[in-house]
Coordinates of C-alpha atoms in Angstrom, one line a residue:
X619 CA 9.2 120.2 127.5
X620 CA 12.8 119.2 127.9
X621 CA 14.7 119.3 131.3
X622 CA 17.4 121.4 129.6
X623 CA 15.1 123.8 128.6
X624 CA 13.6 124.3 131.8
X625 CA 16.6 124.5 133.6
X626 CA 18.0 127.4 131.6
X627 CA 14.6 129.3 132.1
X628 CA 15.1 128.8 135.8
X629 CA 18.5 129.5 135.6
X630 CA 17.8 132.6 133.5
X631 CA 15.3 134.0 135.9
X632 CA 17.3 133.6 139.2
X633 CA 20.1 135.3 137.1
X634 CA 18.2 138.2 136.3
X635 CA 16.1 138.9 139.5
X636 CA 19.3 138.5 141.7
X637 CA 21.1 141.6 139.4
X638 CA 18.4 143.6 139.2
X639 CA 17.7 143.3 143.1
X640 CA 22.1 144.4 143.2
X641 CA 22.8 140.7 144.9
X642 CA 24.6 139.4 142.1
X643 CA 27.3 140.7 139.6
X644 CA 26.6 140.5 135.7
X645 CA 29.7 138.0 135.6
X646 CA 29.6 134.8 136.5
X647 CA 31.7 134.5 138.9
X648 CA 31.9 135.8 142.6
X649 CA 34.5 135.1 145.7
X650 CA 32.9 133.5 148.4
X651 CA 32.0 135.7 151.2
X652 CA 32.4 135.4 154.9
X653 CA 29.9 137.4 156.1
X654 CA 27.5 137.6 159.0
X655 CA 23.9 137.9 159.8
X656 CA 22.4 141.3 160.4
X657 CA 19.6 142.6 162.4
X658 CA 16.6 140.1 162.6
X659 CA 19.1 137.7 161.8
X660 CA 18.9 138.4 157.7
X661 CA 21.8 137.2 155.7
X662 CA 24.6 140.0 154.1
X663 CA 24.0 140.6 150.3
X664 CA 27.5 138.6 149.7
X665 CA 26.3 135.8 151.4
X666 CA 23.0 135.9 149.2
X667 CA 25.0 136.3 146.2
X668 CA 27.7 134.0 147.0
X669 CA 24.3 130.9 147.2
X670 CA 22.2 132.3 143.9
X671 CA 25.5 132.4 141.6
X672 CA 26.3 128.9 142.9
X673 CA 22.5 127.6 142.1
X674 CA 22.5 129.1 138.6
X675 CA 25.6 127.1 138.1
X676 CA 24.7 123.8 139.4
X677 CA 21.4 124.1 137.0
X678 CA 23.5 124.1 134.3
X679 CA 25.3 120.4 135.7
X680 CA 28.3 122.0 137.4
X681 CA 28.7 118.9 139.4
X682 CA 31.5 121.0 141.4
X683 CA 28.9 124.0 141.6
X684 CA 26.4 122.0 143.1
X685 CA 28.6 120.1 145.6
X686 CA 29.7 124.0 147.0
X687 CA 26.0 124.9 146.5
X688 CA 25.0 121.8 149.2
X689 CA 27.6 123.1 151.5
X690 CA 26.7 126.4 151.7
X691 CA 22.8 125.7 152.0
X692 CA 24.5 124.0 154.9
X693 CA 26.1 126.5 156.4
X694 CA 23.3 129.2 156.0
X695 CA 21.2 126.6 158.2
X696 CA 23.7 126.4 161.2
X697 CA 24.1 130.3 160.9
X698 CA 20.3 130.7 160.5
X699 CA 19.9 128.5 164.1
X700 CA 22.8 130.0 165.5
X701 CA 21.6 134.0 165.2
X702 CA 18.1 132.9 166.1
X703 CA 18.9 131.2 169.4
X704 CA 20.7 134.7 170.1
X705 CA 17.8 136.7 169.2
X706 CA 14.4 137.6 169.4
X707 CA 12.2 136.4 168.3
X708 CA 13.2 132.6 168.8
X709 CA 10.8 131.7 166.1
X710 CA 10.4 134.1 163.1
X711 CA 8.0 132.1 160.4
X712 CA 6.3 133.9 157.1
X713 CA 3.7 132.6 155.4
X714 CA 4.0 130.9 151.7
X715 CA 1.9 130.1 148.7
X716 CA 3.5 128.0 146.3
X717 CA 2.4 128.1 142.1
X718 CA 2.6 125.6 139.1
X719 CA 5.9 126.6 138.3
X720 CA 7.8 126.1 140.8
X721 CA 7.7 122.2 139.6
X722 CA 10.5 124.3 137.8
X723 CA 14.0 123.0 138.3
X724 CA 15.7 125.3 140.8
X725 CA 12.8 127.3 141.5
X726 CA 11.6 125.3 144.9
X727 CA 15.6 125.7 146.2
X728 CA 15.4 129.6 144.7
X729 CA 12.1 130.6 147.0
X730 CA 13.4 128.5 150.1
X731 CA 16.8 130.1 149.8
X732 CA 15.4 133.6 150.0
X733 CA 13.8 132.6 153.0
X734 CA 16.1 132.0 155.0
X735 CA 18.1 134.8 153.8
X736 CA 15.4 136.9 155.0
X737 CA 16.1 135.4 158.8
X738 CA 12.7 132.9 158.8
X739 CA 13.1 129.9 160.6
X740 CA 9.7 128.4 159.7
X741 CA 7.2 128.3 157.0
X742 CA 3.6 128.2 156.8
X743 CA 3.2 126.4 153.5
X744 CA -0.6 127.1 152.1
X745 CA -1.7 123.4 151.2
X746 CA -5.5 123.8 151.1
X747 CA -7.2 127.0 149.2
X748 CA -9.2 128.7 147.1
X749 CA -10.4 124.8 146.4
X750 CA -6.9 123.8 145.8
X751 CA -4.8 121.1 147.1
X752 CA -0.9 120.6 147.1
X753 CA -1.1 117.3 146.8
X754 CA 0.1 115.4 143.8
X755 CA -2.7 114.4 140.8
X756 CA -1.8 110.8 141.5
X757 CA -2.1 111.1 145.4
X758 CA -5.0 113.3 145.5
X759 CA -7.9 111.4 147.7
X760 CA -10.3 115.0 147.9
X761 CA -12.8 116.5 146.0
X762 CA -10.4 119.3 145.3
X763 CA -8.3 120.2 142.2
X764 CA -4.5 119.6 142.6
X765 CA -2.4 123.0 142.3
X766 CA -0.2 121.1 140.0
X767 CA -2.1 119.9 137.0
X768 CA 0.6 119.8 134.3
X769 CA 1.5 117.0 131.9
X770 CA 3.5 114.7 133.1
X771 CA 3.5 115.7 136.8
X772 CA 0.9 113.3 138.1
X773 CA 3.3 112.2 141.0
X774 CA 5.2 115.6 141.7
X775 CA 4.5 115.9 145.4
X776 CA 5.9 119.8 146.4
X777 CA 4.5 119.6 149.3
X778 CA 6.6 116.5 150.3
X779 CA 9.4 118.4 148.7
X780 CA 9.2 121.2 150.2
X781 CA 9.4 119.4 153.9
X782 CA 12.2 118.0 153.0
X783 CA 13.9 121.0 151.3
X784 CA 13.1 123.2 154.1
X785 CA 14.5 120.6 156.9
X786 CA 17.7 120.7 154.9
X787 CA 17.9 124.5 155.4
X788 CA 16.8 124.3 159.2
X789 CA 13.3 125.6 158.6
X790 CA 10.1 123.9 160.4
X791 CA 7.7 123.6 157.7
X792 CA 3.7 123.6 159.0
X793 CA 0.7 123.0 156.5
X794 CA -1.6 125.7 156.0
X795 CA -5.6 124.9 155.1
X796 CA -8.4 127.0 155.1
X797 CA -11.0 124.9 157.2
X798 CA -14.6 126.1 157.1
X799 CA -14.6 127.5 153.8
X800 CA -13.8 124.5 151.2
X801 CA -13.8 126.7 148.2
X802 CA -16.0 127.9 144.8
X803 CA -15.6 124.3 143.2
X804 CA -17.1 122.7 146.3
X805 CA -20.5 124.8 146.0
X806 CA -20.9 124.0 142.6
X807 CA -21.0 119.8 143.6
X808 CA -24.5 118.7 143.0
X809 CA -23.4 116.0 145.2
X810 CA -22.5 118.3 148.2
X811 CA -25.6 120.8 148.3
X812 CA -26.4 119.3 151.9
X813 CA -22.8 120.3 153.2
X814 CA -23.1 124.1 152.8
X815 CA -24.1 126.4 154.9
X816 CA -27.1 128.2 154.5
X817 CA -29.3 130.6 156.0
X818 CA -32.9 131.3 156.2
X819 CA -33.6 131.6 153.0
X820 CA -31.5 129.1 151.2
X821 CA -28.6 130.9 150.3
X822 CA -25.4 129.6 150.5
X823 CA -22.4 132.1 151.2
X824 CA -21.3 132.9 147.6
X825 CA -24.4 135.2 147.4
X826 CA -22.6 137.5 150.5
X827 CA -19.2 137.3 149.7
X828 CA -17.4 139.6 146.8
X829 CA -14.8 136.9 147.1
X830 CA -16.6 133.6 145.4
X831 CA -13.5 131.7 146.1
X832 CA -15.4 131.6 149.9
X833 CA -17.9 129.1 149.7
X834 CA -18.6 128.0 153.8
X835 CA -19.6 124.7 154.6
X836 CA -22.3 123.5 157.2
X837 CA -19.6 122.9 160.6
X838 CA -22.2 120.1 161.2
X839 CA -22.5 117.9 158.0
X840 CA -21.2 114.4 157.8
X841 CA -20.3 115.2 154.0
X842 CA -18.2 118.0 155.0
X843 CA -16.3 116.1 158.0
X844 CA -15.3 113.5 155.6
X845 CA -14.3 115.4 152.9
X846 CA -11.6 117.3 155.7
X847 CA -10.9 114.1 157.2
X848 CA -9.7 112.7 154.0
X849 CA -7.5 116.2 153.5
X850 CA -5.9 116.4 157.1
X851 CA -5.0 112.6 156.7
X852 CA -3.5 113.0 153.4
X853 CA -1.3 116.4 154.7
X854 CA -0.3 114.1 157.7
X855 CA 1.1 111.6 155.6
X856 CA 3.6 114.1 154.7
X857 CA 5.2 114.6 157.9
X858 CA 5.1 118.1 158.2
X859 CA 6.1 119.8 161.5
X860 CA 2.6 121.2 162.2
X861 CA -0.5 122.5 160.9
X862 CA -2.4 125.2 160.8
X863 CA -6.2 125.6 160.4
X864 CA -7.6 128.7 159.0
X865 CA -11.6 130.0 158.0
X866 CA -12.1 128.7 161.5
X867 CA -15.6 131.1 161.3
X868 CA -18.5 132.3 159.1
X869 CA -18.4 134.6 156.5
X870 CA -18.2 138.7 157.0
X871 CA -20.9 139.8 154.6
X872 CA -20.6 143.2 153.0
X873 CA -21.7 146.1 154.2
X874 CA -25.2 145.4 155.9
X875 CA -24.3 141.5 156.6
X876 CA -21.4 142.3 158.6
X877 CA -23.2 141.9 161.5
X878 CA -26.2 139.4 162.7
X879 CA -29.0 140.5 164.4
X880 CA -32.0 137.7 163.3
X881 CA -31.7 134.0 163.5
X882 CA -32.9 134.0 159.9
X883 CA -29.6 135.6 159.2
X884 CA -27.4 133.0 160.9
X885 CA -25.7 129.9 158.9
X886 CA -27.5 127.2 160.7
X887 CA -30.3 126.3 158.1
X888 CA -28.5 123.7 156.4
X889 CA -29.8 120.4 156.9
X890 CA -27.7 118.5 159.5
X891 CA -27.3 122.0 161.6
X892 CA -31.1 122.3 161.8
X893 CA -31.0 118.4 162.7
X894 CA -28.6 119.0 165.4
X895 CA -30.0 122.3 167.0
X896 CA -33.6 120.9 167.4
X897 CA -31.8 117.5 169.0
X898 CA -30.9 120.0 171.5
X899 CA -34.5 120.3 173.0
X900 CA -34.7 118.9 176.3
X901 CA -38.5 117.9 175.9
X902 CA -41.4 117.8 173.1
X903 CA -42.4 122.1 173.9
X904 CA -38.4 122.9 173.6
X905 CA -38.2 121.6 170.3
X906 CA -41.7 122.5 169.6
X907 CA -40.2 126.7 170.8
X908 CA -37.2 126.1 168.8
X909 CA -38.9 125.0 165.5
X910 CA -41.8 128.0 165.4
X911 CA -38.7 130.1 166.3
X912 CA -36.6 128.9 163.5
X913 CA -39.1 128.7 160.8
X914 CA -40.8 132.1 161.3
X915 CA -37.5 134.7 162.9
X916 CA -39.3 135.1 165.5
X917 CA -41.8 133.9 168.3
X918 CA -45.1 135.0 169.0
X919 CA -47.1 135.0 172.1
X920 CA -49.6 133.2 169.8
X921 CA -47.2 130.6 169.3
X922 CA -46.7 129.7 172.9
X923 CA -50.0 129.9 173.7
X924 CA -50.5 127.0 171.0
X925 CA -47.1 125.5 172.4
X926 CA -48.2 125.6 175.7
X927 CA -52.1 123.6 174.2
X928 CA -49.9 121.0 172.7
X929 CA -48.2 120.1 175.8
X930 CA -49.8 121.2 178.9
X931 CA -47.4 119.5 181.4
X932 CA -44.2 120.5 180.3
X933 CA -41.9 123.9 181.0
X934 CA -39.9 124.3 177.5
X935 CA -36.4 123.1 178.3
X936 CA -33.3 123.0 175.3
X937 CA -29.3 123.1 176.2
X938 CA -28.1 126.5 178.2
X939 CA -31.7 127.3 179.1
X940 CA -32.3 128.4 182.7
X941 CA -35.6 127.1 183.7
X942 CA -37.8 129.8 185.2
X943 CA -41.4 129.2 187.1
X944 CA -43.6 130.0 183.7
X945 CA -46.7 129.8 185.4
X946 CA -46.3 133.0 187.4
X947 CA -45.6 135.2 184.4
X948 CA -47.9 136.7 182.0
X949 CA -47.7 135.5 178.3
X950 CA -46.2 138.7 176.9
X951 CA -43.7 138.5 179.6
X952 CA -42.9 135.0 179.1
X953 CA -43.1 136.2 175.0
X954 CA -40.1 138.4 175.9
X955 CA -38.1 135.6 177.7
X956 CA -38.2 133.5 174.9
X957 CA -37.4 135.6 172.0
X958 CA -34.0 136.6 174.0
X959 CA -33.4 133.1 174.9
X960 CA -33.8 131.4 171.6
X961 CA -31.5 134.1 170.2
X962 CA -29.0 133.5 172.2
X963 CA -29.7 130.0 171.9
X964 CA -29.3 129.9 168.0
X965 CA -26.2 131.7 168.1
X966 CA -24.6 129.3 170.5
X967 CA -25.8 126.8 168.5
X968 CA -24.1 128.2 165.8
X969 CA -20.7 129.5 167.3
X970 CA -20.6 125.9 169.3
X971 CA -20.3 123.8 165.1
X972 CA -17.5 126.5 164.4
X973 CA -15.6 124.8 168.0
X974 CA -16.6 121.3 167.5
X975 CA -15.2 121.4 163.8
X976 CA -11.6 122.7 164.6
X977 CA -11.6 119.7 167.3
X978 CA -12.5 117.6 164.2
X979 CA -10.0 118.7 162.5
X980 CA -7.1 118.9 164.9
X981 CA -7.6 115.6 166.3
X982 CA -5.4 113.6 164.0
X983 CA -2.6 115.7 164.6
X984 CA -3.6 115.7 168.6
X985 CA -3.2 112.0 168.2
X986 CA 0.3 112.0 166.8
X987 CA 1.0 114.4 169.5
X988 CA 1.8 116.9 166.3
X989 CA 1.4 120.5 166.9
X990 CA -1.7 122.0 165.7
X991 CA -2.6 126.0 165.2
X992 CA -5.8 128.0 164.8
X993 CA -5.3 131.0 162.8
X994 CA -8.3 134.0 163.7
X995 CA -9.0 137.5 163.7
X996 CA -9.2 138.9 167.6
X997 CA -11.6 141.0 166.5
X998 CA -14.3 138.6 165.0
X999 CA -16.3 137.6 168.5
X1000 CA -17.6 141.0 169.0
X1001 CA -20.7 142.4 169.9
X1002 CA -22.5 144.5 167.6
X1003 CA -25.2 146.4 169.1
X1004 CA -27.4 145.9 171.9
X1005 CA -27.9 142.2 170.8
X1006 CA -26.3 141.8 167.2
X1007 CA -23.0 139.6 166.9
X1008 CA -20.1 139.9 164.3
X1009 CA -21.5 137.7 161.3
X1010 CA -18.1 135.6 161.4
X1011 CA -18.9 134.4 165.0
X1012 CA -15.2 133.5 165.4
X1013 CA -15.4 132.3 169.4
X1014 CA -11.7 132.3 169.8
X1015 CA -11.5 132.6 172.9
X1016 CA -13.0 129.2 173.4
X1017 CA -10.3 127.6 171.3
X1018 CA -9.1 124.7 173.0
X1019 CA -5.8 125.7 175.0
X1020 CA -4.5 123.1 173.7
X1021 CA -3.8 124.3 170.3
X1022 CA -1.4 126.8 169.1
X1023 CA -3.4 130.2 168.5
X1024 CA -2.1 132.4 165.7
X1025 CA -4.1 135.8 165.8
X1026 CA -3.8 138.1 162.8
X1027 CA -2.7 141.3 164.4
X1028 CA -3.6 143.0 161.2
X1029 CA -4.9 146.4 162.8
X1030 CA -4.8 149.4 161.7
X1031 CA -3.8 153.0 162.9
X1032 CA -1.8 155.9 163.2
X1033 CA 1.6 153.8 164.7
X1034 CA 1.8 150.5 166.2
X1035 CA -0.3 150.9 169.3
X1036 CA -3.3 148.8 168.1
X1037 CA -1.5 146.2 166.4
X1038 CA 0.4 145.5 170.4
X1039 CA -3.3 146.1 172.1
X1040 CA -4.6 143.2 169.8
X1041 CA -2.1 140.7 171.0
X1042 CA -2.5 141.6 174.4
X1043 CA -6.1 140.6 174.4
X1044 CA -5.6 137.3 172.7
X1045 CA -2.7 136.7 175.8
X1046 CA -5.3 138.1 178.2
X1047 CA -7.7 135.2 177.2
X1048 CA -5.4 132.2 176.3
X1049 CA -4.3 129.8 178.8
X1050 CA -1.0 129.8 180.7
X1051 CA 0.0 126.6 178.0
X1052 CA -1.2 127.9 175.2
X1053 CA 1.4 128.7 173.0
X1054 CA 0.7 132.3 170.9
X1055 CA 2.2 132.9 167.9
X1056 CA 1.0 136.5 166.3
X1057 CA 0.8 136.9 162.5
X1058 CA 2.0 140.7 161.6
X1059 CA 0.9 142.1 158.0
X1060 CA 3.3 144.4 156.3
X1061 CA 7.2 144.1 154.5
X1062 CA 10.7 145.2 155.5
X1063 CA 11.8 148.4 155.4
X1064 CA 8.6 150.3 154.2
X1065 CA 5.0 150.4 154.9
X1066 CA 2.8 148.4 152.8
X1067 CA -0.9 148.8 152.1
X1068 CA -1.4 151.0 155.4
X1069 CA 0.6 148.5 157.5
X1070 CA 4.1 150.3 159.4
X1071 CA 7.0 148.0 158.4
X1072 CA 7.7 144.9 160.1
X1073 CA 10.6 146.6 162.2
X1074 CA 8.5 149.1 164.0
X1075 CA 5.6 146.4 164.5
X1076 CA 8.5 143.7 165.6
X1077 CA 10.0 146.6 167.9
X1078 CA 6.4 147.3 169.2
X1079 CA 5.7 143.6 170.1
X1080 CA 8.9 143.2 171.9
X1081 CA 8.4 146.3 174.4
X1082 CA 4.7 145.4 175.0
X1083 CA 4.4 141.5 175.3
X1084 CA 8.3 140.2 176.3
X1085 CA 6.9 137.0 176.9
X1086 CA 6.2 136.3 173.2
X1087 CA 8.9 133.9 171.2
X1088 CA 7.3 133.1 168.1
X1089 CA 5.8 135.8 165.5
X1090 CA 5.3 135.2 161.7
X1091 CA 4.9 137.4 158.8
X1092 CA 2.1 137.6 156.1
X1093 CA 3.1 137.2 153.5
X1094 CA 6.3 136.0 151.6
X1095 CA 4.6 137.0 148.1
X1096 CA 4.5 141.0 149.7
X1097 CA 8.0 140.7 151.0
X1098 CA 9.4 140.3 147.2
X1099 CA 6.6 140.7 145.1
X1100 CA 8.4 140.5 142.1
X1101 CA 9.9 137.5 142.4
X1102 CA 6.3 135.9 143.4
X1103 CA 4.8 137.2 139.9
X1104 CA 7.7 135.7 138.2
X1105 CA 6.8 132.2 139.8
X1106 CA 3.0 133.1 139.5
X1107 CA 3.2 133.9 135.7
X1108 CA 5.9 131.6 134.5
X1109 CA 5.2 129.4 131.2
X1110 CA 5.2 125.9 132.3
X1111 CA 4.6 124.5 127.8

């Protein structure tokens, strides 16, 4: 396809969004406009217009155009720092998934614009999902596909772009990757069978998911640590501000799987997780306890009586377990004691590969003193039942302090009260230096898919946690959908 070609699509479509959204005049002309930021530091619609017109012209080789486009791109960036030093929040970032076409000429500048305009300081660019990459085809040392696969961009790096783009418009960039869940592609590897996680009976997590994009990997293979390691290196490369890790958890089944009640239910039958949790026996009759328990669901009073044959001397010891004086209880009794102990064993077991993964991943950008977020749910630890656990077994709360926490305060309710009570709980658990940065759901100016809009949620936060500075919004593609199926839809030939 020929630049010039792609340039007037580009130009076309910024054209026509901007006059139907009533930013831009049909002419091609406007005055330049002096105008201020408003409320949540968003820029005036002259402003907006004044940059768009002068983009459209610049993609046509206005070399003056361009030159007045730079400047005000410029200016919008001290104004964008200036209004958010003077307001709360500090830090206002919104969440962003790029497409093919904006390899587009303009389009990267077009989104990026619009951002700012809407008063973000930050973005929290998606780099790994769905088994995607944005990395370049050329640069691309993971098993996953590239989002850009078009002829003739083997070297188009928009994820290095866009760090640079978005410094130039005073906007902190961080790179956003699902963790634990590496994708429908990666399941289908005959290569990587040993890296998923599975549970009792073999299944990996595509069978309880409606979403087959989420295909969960074993927190404890070697397969799956270097496949990650590669990715997080590669982001880093790119010098972006932060990261962000997402998927730090299990899946939420449907319906019924929601919630875990039997080890044979938990993800910790893949190979190396089952390697690891019997290395955490103590002594020949705690591994012995731990394998009758694992194969079977259960443990019998049989099966310690033939434990306790097999090793006479011994009191069946693993990690966590409290030793008690065996010999004084009866067998049912001592039955009992270990059917609640292995069971709260295994799901230690299996909460503890969810934490030692995210420290995996965050180290390398813990060792270039980077920051580093974990994105979760506050409401994926709970209880369920008198014994049953939330399948996702998200322990967020044992996050290391170190790390940025980003809870999705995506409650729902009749007003805003939930949405506050959510974040409030995260602050109750996190350390004094942890920094918390709460992701709201929902769009400007209207509610959207049962979420209030982001005023009354931003309003809420500020009366009921002050000490917050740094919120984002999910998602860019909801704040102007049409504009995102523009860039989603576009034809690239």
């Amino acid at each position: 396809m020929r630049q010039t070609t792609k340039n007037r699509v580009i130009r076309s479509t910024i054209i026509r969004v901007a006059i139907a959204a009533g930013l831009l005049s049909p002419l091609h002309s406007i005055k330049s406009a002096h105008a201020a930021t408003g409320a949540y530091c968003q820029f005036a619609p002259e402003e907006v217009a004044a940059k768009e017109q002068l983009l459209a012209s610049a993609l046509e080789n206005n070399t003056q155009a361009a030159a007045e486009y730079q400047a005000i791109v410029r200016k919008h960036s001290l104004m964008l720092q200036q209004c958010r030093s003077q307001s709360w929040p500090e830090e206002q970032a919104v969440w962003l998934r790029l497409y093919p076409c904006d390899v587009s000429p303009g389009s990267l500048d077009y989104v990026l614009d619009r951002i700012v305009n809407l008063g973000y300081n930050k973005i929290h660019l998606e780099v790994f999902y769905d088994g995607q990459v944005l990395l370049p085809p050329a640069d691309n040392p993971t098993p996953w596909i590239p989002v850009v696969r078009s002829p003739g961009a083997e070297n188009l790096d928009l994820l290095q772009q866009t760090i640079a783009k978005g410094h130039q418009r005073g906007l902190k960039v961080y790179a956003w990757l699902f963790t634990m869940n590496f994708g429908y592609t990666y399941a289908q590897d005959p290569q990587r069978q040993d890296a998923l996680a599975r549970n009792a009976t073999g299944d990996n997590s595509l069978t309880f998911v409606q979403d087959r994009s989420q295909a969960f990997i074993d927190p404890y293979s070697p397969q799956a640590k270097a496949d990650y390691r590669n990715l997080v290196e590669a982001v880093l490369k790119r010098n972006p501000d932060g990261i962000l890790f997402d998927y730090i958890r299990y899946p939420r089944g449907m319906d019924g799987y929601s919630a875990v009640s039997s080890v044979r239910d938990l993800w910790i039958y893949g190979k190396s997780s089952l390697q690891t949790m019997l290395g955490r026996a103590k002594n020949n009759k705690g591994r012995a306890a731990i394998a009758k328990y694992i194969e079977h669901g259960t443990i019998t009073a049989n099966d310690i009586a033939e434990i306790d044959r097999q090793y006479p001397d011994e009191n069946a010891d693993w990690q966590g377990r409290k030793i008690i004086a065996e010999s004084e209880l009866s067998l049912g009794e001592r039955q009992r004691i270990f059917q609640s102990d292995l069971w709260l064993f295994s799901v230690a077991h299996a909460a503890q590969g969810i934490l030692d993964f995210l420290s995996f991943a965050a180290a390398p950008a813990i060792n270039r003193s980077l920051p580093a977020g974990a994105v979760f749910f506050p409401d994926a630890n709970q209880i369920v039942g008198k014994a049953g656990f939330d399948s996702r077994l998200q322990a967020w709360d044992k996050f290391p302090a170190a790390l940025e926490w980003h809870p999705m305060a995506y409650a729902v309710c009749e007003g805003t009260d939930c949405i506050a009570q959510q974040v409030k709980t995260v602050l109750q658990k996190a350390a004094p230096e942890t920094k918390v940065t709460p992701a709201l759901a929902g769009t400007w100016g209207q509610p959207y898919r049962d979420h209030p809009p982001l005023e009354a949620q931003m309003e809420a936060l500020r009366k009921a946690t002050p000490e917050i500075n740094s919120v984002s919004h999910f998602a860019y593609s909801w704040q102007e959908p049409d504009i995102d199926r523009q860039r989603k839809f576009c034809d690239l030939q």
